[in-house]
Every structure is written in structure tokens, then in C-alpha cells.
XYZ file of C-alpha atoms in Angstrom:
554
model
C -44.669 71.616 -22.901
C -45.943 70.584 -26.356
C -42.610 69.238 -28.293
C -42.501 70.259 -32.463
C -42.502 67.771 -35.289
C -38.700 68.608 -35.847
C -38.389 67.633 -31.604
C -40.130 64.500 -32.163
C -38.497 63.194 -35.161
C -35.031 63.820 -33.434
C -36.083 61.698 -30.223
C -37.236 58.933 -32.729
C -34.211 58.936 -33.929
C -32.071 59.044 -31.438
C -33.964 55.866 -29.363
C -33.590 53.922 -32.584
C -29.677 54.728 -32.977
C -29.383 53.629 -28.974
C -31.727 50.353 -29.532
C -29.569 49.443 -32.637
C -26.020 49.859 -30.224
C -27.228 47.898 -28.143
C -28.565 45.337 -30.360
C -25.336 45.670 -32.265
C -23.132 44.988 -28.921
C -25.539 42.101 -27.966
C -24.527 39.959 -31.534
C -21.284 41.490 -32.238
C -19.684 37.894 -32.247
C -22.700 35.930 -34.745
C -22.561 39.481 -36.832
C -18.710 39.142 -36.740
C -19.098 35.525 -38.204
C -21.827 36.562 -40.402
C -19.258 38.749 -41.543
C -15.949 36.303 -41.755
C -18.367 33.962 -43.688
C -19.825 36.389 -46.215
C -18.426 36.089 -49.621
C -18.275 39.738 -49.983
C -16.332 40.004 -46.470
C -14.425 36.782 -45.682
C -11.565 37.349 -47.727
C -10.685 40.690 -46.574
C -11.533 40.181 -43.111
C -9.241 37.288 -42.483
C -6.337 38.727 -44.587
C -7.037 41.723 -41.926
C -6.686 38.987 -38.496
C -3.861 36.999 -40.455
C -1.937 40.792 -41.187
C -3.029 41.467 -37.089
C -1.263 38.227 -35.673
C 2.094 38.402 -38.051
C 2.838 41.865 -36.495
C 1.697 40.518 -33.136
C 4.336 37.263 -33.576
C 6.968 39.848 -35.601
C 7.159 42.169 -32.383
C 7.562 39.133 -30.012
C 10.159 37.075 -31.562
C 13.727 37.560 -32.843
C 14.467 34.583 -34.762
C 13.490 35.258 -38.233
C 13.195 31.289 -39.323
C 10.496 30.723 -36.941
C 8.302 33.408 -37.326
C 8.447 32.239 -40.894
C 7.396 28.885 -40.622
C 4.842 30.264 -38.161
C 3.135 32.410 -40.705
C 2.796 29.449 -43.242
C 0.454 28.347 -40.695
C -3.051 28.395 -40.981
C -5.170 31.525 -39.266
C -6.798 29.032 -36.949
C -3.200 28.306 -36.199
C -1.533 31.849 -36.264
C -4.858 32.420 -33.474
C -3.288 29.721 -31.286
C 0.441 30.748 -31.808
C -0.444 34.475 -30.768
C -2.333 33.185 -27.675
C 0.782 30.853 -26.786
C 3.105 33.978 -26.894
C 1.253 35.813 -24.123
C 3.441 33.612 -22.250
C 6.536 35.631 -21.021
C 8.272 32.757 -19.979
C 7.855 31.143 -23.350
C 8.866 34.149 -25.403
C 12.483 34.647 -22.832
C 13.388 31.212 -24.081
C 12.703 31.453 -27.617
C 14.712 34.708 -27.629
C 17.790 33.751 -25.419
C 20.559 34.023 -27.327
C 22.303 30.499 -25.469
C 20.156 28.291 -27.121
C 22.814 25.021 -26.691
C 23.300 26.576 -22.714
C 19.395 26.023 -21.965
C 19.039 22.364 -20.459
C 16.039 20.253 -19.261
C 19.059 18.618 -16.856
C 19.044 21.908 -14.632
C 15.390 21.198 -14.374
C 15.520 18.028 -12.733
C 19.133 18.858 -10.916
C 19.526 20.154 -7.244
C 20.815 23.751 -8.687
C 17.520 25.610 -9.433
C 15.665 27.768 -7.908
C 12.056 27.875 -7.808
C 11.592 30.962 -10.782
C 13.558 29.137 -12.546
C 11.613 26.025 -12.442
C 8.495 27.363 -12.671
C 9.778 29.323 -15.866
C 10.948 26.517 -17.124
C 7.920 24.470 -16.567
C 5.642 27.184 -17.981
C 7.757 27.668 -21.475
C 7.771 23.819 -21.689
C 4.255 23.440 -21.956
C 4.653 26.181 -24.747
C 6.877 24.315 -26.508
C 5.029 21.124 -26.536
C 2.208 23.305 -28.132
C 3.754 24.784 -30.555
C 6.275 21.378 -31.978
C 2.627 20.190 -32.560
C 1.159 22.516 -35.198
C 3.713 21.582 -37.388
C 6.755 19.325 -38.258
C 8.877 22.638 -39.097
C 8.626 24.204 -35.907
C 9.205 20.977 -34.490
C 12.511 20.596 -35.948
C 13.380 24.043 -35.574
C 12.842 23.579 -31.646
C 14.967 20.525 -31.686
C 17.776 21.763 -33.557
C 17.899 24.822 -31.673
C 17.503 23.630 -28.386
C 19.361 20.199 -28.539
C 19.454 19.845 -24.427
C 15.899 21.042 -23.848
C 13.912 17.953 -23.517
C 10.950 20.124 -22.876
C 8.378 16.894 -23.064
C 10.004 15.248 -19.743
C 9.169 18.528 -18.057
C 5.712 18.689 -19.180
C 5.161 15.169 -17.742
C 6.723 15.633 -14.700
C 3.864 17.935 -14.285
C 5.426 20.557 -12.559
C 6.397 18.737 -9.484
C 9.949 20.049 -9.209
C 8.435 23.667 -8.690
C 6.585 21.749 -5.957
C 9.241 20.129 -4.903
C 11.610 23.363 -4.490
C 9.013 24.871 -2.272
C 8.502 21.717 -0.267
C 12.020 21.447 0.948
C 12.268 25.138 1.558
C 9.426 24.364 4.077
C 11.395 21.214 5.442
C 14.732 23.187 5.950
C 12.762 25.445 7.505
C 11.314 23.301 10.044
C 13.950 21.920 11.307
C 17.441 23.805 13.330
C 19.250 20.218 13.097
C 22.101 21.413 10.798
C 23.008 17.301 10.217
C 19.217 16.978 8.943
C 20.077 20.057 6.367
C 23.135 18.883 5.250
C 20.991 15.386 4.216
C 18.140 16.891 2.976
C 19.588 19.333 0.750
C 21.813 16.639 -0.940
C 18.662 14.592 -1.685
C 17.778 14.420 -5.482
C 14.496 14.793 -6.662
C 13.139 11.758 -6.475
C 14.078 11.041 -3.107
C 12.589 14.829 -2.406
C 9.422 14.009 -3.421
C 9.274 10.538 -1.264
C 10.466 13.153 1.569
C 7.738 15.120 1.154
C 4.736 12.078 1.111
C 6.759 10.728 4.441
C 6.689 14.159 6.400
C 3.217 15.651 4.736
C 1.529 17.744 7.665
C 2.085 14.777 10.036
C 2.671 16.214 13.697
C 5.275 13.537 14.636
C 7.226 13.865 11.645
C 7.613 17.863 12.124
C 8.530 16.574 15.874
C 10.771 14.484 14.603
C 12.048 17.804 12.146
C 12.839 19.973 15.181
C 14.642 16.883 17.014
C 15.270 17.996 21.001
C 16.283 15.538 23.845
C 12.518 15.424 24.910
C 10.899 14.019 21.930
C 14.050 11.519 22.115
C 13.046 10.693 25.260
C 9.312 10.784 25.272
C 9.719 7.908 21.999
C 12.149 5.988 23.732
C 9.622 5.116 26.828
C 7.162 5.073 24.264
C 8.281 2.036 22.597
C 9.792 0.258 25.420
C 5.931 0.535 27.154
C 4.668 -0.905 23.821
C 6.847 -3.821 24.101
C 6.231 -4.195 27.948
C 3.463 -2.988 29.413
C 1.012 -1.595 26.747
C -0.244 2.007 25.752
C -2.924 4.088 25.526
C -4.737 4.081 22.307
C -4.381 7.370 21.800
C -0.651 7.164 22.631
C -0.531 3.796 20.120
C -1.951 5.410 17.308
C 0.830 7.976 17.094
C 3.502 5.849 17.875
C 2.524 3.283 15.052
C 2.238 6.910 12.630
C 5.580 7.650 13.341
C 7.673 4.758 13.519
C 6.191 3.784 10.325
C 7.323 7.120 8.619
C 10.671 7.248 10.473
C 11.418 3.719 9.111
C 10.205 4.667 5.763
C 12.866 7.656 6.225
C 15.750 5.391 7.279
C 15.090 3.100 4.012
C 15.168 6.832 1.720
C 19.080 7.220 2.395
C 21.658 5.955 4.063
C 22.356 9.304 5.724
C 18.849 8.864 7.364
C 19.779 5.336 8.407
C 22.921 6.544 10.563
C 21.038 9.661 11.540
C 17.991 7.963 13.182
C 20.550 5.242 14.864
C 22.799 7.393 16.235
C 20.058 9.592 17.786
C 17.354 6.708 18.535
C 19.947 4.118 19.783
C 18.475 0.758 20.251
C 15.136 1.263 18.537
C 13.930 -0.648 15.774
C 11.061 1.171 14.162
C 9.940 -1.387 11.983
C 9.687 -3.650 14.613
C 7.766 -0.888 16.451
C 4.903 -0.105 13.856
C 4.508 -3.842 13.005
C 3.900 -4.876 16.488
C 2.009 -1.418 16.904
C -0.264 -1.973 13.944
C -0.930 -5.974 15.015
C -1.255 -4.644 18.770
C -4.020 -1.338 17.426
C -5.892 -3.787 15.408
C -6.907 -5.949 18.627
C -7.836 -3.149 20.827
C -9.916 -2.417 18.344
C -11.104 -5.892 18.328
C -12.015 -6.013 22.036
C -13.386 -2.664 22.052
C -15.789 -4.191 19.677
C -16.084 -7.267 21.950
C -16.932 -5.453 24.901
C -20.022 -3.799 22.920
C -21.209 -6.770 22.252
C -21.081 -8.510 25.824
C -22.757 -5.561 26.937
C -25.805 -6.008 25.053
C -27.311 -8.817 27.166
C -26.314 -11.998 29.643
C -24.864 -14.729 27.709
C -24.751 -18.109 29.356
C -23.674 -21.743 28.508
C -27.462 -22.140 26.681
C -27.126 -18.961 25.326
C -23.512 -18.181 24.324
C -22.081 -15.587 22.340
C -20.008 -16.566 19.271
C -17.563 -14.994 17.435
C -16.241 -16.679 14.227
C -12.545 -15.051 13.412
C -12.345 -12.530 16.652
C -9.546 -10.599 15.408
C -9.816 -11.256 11.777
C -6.535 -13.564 11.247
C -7.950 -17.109 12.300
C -10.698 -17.777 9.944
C -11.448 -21.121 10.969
C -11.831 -20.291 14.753
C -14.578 -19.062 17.147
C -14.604 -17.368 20.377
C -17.401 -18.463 22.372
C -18.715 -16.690 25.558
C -20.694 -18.054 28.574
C -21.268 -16.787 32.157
C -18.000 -15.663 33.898
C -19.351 -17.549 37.074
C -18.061 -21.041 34.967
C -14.141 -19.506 34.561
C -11.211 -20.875 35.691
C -13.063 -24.661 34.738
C -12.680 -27.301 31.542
C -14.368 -27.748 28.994
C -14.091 -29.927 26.180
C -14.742 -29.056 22.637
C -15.569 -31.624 20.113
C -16.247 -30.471 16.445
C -17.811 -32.975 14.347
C -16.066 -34.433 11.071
C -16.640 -33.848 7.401
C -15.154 -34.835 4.372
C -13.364 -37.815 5.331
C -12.039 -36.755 8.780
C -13.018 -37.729 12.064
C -13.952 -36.147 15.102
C -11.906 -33.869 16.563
C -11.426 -32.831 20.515
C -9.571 -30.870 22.708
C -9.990 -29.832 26.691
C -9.347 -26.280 27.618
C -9.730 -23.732 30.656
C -12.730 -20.932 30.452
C -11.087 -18.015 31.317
C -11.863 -15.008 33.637
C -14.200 -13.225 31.280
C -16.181 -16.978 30.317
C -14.286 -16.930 27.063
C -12.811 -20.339 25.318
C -11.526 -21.457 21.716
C -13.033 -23.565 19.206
C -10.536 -24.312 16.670
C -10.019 -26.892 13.823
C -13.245 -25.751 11.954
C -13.953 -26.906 8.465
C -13.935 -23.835 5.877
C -16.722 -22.909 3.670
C -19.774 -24.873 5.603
C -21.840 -25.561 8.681
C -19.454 -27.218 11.809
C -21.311 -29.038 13.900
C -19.760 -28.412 17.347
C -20.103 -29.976 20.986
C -19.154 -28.331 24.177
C -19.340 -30.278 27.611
C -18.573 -28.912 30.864
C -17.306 -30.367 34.020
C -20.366 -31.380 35.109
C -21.313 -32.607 32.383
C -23.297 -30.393 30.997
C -23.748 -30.592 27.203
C -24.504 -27.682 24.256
C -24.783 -28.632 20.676
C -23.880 -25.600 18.554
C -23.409 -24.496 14.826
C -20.892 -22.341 13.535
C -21.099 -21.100 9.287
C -17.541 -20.574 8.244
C -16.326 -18.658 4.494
C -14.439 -19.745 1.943
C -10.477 -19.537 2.238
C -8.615 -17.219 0.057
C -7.791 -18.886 -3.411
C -4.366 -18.520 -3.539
C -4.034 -21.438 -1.143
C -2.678 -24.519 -2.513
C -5.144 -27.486 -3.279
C -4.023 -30.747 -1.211
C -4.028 -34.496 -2.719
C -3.482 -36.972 0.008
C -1.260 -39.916 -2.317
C -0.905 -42.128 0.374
C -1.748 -42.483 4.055
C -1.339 -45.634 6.860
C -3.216 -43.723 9.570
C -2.648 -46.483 12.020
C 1.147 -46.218 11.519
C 1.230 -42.478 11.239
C 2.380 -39.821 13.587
C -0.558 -38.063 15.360
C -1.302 -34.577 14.850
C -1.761 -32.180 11.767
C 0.540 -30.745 9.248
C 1.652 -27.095 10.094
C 2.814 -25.332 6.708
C 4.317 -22.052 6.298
C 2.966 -20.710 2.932
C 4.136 -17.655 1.597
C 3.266 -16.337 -1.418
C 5.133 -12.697 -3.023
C 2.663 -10.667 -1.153
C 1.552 -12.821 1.706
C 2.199 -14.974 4.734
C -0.554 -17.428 4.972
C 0.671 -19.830 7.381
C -2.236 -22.676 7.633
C -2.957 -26.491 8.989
C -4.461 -29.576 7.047
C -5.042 -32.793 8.559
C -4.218 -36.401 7.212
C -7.270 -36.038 4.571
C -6.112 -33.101 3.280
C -8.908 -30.332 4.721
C -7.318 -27.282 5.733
C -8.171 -27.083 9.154
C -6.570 -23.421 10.268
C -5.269 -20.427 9.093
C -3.319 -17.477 10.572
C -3.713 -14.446 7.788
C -1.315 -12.430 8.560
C -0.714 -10.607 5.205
C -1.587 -7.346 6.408
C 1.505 -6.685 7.697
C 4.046 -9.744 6.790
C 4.652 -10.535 3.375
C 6.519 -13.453 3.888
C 6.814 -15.471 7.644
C 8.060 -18.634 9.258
C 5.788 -20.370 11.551
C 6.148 -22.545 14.687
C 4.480 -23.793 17.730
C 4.894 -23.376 21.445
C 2.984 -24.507 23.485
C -0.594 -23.225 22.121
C 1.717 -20.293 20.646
C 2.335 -19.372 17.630
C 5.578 -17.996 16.702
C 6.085 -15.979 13.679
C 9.524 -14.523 12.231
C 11.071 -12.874 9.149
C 14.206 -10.980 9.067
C 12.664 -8.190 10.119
C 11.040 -9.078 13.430
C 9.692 -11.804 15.329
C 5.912 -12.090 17.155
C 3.996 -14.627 19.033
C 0.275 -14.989 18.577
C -2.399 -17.382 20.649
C -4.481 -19.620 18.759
C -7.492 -17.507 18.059
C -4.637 -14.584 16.660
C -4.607 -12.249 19.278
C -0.701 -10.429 19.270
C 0.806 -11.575 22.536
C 4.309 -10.429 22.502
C 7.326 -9.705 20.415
C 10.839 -11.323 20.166
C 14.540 -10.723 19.287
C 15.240 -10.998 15.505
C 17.944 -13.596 16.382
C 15.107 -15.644 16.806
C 14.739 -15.951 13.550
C 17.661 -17.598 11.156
C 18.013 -19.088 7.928
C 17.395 -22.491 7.841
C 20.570 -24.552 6.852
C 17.899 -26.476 4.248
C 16.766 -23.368 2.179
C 17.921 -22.556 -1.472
C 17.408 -18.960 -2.739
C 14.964 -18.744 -0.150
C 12.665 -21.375 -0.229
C 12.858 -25.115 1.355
C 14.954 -27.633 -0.283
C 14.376 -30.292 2.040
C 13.157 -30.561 6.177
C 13.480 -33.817 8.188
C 11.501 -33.733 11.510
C 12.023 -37.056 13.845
C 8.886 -38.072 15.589
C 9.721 -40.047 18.311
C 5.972 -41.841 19.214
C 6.429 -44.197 16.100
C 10.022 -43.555 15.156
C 9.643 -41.980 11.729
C 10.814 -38.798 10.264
C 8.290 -36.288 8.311
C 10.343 -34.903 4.962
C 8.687 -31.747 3.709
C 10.000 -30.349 0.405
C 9.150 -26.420 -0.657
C 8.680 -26.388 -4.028
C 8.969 -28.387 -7.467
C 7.988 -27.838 -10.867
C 8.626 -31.066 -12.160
C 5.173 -31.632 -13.255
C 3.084 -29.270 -11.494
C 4.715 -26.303 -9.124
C 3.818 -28.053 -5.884
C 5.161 -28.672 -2.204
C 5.427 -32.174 -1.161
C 4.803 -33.490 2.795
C 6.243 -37.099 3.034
C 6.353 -39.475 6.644
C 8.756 -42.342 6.385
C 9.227 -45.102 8.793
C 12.731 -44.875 9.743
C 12.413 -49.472 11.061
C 10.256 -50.621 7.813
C 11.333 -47.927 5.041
C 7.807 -47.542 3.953
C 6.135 -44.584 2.847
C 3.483 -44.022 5.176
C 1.986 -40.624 4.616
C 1.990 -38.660 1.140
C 0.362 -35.289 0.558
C 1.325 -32.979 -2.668
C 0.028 -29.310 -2.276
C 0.035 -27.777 -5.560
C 0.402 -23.973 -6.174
C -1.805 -21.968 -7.924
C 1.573 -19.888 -9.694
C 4.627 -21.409 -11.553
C 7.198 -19.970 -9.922
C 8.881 -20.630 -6.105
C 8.902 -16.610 -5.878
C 4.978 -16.768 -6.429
C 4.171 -19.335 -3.866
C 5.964 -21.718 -1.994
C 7.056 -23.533 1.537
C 9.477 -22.177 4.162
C 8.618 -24.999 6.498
C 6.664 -27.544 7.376
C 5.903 -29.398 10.682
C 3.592 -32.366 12.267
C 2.125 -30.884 15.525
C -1.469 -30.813 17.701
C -3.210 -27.962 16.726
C -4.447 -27.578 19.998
């Protein structure tokens, strides 16, 4: 059908209107700035937005003072205020009548719920916004609200809402009604350390929904830690839990009597640190056993390990065939800097395993092994560099031919380590038992080739390479009669070969903050031996000596 001039013209007409909509719609925002911008429009069209967002703040808020220091604010501002007050929690607050009544304290107390904290939260972060567009609002919020410290909610950054619904959960998950009673008397700050200890962890919500079984079950637990071993499996969440239920017994006091009363006779902390020494060295002989498994090592060819279990820096573990156990063999490593050589005879155990201690840090040792038969192996084992924060040791004096054999055994403790370690009569640090990881601060003796190490907090023995052997009774462990705030005054030893007496003293700042190691001859009065250890810090909290003894390393 052939359409009429009028027809056409229409269509034309009506495309163009629909192409212009759209292109309209498409830049309505640049045409609506074109607009704000244009000399002809700007005026009128922002008087028209400014008009538009004082009814807006008019119908939302009661108090006549602040809606008028509101609208001396810019439009940019008045924008921003309008947006702010699509808040309802915001708006409730500025409206409440019981300005004075409405406190930041029932934020943070135990006697909210979690509406109201949220609320709260939410019309905080309002407030923060709107004291900084200008220094009358400001005030006005102040004056009005003199108990609303609405900044200390804004940083807390909504936790408390968190918070609220975390112990909800808790309560829920456990029937104990003693467990309740403590946890809903917990403030918040003890609430959200709660929460980090308990966090999803499967013992913990065990531990939540206490029965006589899980009692039970932890009980034989630990006493087959201390005894006979466990599973790694079994290990690993042992060492979890007893570190979070210790961690829950140093929260409150409550806690404390709780877990005693229910876990009579264990001492967590005493579990996880044994646990965590104990994990770490099954890990270490898992790794072991990988790597005797890759070929045949033999007395020509032997395996070496320098630091097996990552606490004895300056000791190897060498391997051979297993054919040569139960037989000596001597070790001789070569001397450097000063000292002589230095030997020792030990047994080759079942798996063909022996020691090689007293290694010189940060170089090449030249070692020597001889068997029974004679049989000779040079080797050469690379050692590190120790960590820095050990002291640096000036020998003063020394009579080595009327000196007490042996090497100096010195229990260094810094604020966040135990680095017990060993020089000999020239000064070179000749061993080192890191234990850091898990003991900040540690006394140190010698048993037989044992090495026992106690705090107040537990008590474990170690071999000489640092493999955990076994765990003692805190009584073990007492403070000497000879410390001062902590550290060591003054310690005689007798030794008996030569009838002198080795006087080690802790710390003095004098001159430099140092430790001093002293042997006398008790017949002649002489000074015999002299070696000052200074400390990297300046005070006996940063670094100093609990004790010091002359003993073979080996």
C-alpha cells in the first residue's frame, strides 16, 4: 500500500521524536550539568535542589536549631546531609526526646541487645559524618548528646554487634549452666578474647558441651602424652586444645576454678608445651626417615644432618650402616680460633645414628670420626651464623693449666627468648639449645648428656642434639636463693679436680650491661679464669644470666 505525503511526514516525525528520547535518556546526567553550569540555568536550578533537600531535611528532623545550621551549608553539603538521613537509625536518635538518657556506656556495657547495638553503631557513623561538615553541628551534637561518645563506637568498628551475636552462639553451645553463668558475666573485652579462643575449633565446642566422656577421653590423652606417646593425629588436637583451654583459664578466674575442678590434675600448659616440642620432632623424623630412604648410607658415605630438630645449631647427626650399632666411635672436631681439638667417644645407636657436637658457628668444621677398628673418615660440616642477640665474649684472663676442665654452660635469656648456649675457655660459643619457640625465659642444667630445662611453668629434658625426651614436676624448678628481681646476683660452683670455685654474676651495667664468669683458686687466691659477656641491650629485663655452670659438653 502506497503511504501519502501527510503519512510519510508523520512517520518522519515520529522516528525523530523516539531517536531524540532516547538520545535525551542516554546524556540526561552531562545535559543535566550542561544545564547546572549554564549561566542562564545554574542559578535557578540549584536554588531548585537546595529548596528540594531543605524540605527533604525539614520533614525528617524535629529540632529546629539543627536543621538551621544544616541549611547554612553548602548544596554539595545539604547533598551529603540528605543522603546521611536515609539512615533510620540516625534520624531515631536525632529525634529522641532523652537526649542526656542516650549513652555510648550502654554500648560497650553487658545490657544491650544486638538492635540496639547495631542501631547504635549505624547512627554513630552518622554522627561522625555529620560533626564534620561543620563546627556548628559539631557543637550542637556535643551539647545535646553529652554521654554519646559516638567516635569510640565508630572505632570499635562494630565489634560489639559482633560480639552480641557471638556469645548468643556460645550460650548456645553449651547446656553447662556454670559455663553460662561465666560467660554471660564476661565484659566485652574478655568476650571478644572468648570468641578468638573458641572460633570454629572442634575441641573447644567439645569442651562447650562438657560430658564425662570428653573428660575422660583428655584425661588418658595427656597422661599417654607424658608416658607413652600419641598418635599424630591424636597430638595435633591435644596440643589445639590444651593451648586454648589454658588460654581460657588465664581469661578469668571463673575459668581457672572451672577447668580445675572438672580437669583435676591436668596442667594444660604443661600439656601443649611438651605437645608442641614433642609434634615438632615427629615431624623431624618423619623427615628423617625420607631421607634414609633415598639410598644406603655407610661409614664412607654418611648422611649428615646439621641441626636435626632445629634447636642445636652447632650439632650434626650423622648416619652410617646400622650393621656398625651398638659400637664406639670417637669424634674429634678440629680447632679454630684459638681452641684446640676437641673429642669425645660415643655409642652408634640401633638406626647407625651418632652426635657431633661442639661445632664452631658460622664456618667450615673440620671433623674426624674413627671407629673401633680403626677405621678413619675425614668429614666437613658448614655451620650459620648464631642469632645476634647473643652476647659477645672477651676472655680477660685465663691459666689453662690451672683451670677446671670443661666449658662454660650459660643460661641466657633475653625478654622474648631462652637461648641457653656453651663457650669454651677462648671464648667461641661452642653450642646452643634455641628454644624460644616455646620458652621465653629457662634455666638450664646438665645430667648426664641431658639437658634439663625449667621455668615456673614446667620443666623438660632434652638430649644433646635437642630431641624432647621427657617432662618433669614443676617443683623441679625453684628460685635460686642468689637471684634479685629475677636475674643472678651471684653463683659459686666448687670444682673439686683443682679445688677452686667458678663465680658467675648475671648482669652489671657498671660500664657496659654485661655478665661476668670468674674461676678462683680457693689455696692461692688467684684469679685464674676471666670472661665478660656483654649484652647487646641496657637493661637486665632485656638480656641477662639465670645461671651459669663449668661442665663437659659431652
Amino acid at each position: 500500500m502506497k503511504l501519502t505525503k501527510k503519512e510519510k511526514i508523520i512517520i518522519i516525525c515520529s522516528l525523530a521524536v523516539i531517536c531524540l528520547s532516547l538520545y535525551t535518556s542516554s546524556k540526561k546526567d552531562s545535559l543535566i550539568d550542561g544545564l547546572a553550569n549554564s549561566q542562564i540555568f545554574s542559578k535557578s536550578y540549584q536554588e531548585s535542589r537546595k529548596k528540594r533537600f531543605e524540605k527533604e531535611i525539614d520533614r525528617k528532623l524535629t529540632s529546629d536549631t539543627l536543621v538551621k545550621y544544616i541549611k547554612k551549608l553548602s548544596l554539595q553539603k545539604l547533598e551529603i546531609v540528605n543522603n546521611l538521613l536515609n539512615d533510620e537509625a540516625l534520624v531515631q536518635v536525632l529525634n529522641t526526646k532523652d537526649k542526656e538518657d542516650y549513652s555510648s556506656a550502654k554500648y560497650f556495657s553487658n545490657d544491650i541487645s544486638y538492635k540496639e547495638a547495631s542501631s547504635m553503631y549505624s547512627a554513630s557513623k552518622g554522627f561522625r559524618e555529620l560533626s564534620l561538615l561543620s563546627e556548628n553541628i559539631k557543637n550542637y551534637l556535643d551539647n545535646s548528646f553529652p554521654n554519646f561518645d559516638y567516635n569510640s563506637i565508630v572505632d570499635n568498628e562494630g565489634k560489639v554487634p559482633k560480639l552480641i551475636t557471638a556469645k548468643d552462639k556460645i550460650l548456645k553451645l553449651t547446656p553447662n549452666k556454670e559455663l553460662k553463668s561465666i560467660i554471660t558475666q564476661l565484659d566485652k573485652e574478655q568476650l571478644d578474647k572468648l570468641n578468638s579462643i573458641v572460633n570454629n575449633n572442634g575441641g573447644m565446642i567439645e569442651f562447650l558441651n562438657l560430658n564425662d566422656k570428653f573428660v575422660t577421653e583428655v584425661k588418658e590423652n595427656c597422661h599417654n602424652l607424658l608416658t607413652r606417646g600419641l598418635p599424630m593425629e591424636s597430638l595435633e588436637k591435644l596440643v589445639s586444645l590444651s593451648k586454648r583451654i589454658d588460654e581460657l583459664s588465664n581469661l578469668d578466674e571463673r575459668f581457672k576454678a572451672f577447668i580445675s575442678q572438672n580437669f583435676e590434675g591436668v596442667d594444660f600448659k604443661k600439656i601443649y608445651l611438651y605437645g608442641e616440642f614433642y609434634l615438632t620432632d615427629k615431624n623431624s623424623n618423619v623427615e628423617l626417615e625420607k631421607e634414609y630412604r633415598k639410598k644406603i648410607y655407610t661409614f664412607n658415605d654418611p648422611f649428615i644432618k646439621l641441626n636435626p630438630y632445629g634447636r642445636t645449631p652447632l650439632t650434626a647427626l650423622i648416619k652410617i650402616e646400622p650393621t656398625e650399632a651398638n659400637k664406639k666411635v670417637k669424634v674429634l672436631v678440629r680447632g679454630q680460633f684459638d681452641s684446640e681439638n676437641y673429642s669425645y667417644t660415643t655409642t652408634i645407636n640401633e638406626l647407625g645414628e651418632f652426635p657431633v657436637v661442639g661445632l664452631y658457628p658460622k664456618c667450615e668444621n673440620k671433623v674426624k670420626i674413627t671407629l673401633e677398628n680403626g677405621k678413619e673418615k675425614d668429614i666437613t660440616i658448614t655451620t650459620g651464623k648464631l642469632d645476634d642477640i647473643l652476647p659477645a665474649i672477651v676472655i680477660e684472663k685465663k691459666i689453662p693449666s690451672k683451670m677446671e676442665s670443661g666449658m662454660n654452660l650459660v643460661s641466657f635469656n633475653t625478654k622474648e627468648k631462652a637461648l641457653p648456649f656453651v663457650f669454651d675457655i677462648n671464648g667461641n660459643i661452642r653450642y646452643v639449645l634455641d628454644i624460644s619457640s616455646t620458652m621465653n625465659k629457662a634455666y638450664v642444667g646438665k645430667e648426664s648428656n641431658e639437658w634439663i630445662v625449667a621455668n615456673d611453668k614446667a620443666v623438660f629434658t632434652f638430649d644433646i642434639l635437642g630431641k624432647i625426651l621427657s617432662t618433669r614436676d614443676p617443683e623441679y624448678y625453684a628460685e635460686n636463693e642468689n637471684w634479685k628481681n629475677g636475674v643472678l646476683f651471684r653463683e659459686i660452683q666448687y670444682l673439686p679436680k683443682l679445688n677452686n670455685q667458678l663465680a658467675v654474676y648475671g648482669f652489671s651495667d657498671k660500664v657496659y650491661p654485661s655478665g661476668v664468669f670468674s674461676e678462683l683458686g680457693i689455696d692461692s687466691k688467684q684469679e685464674l679464669f676471666k670472661a665478660r659477656l656483654y649484652f647487646d641491650k641496657n637493661s637486665f629485663e632485656e638480656n641477662n644470666i639465670l645461671s651459669g655452670r663449668r661442665i663437659e659438653l659431652f
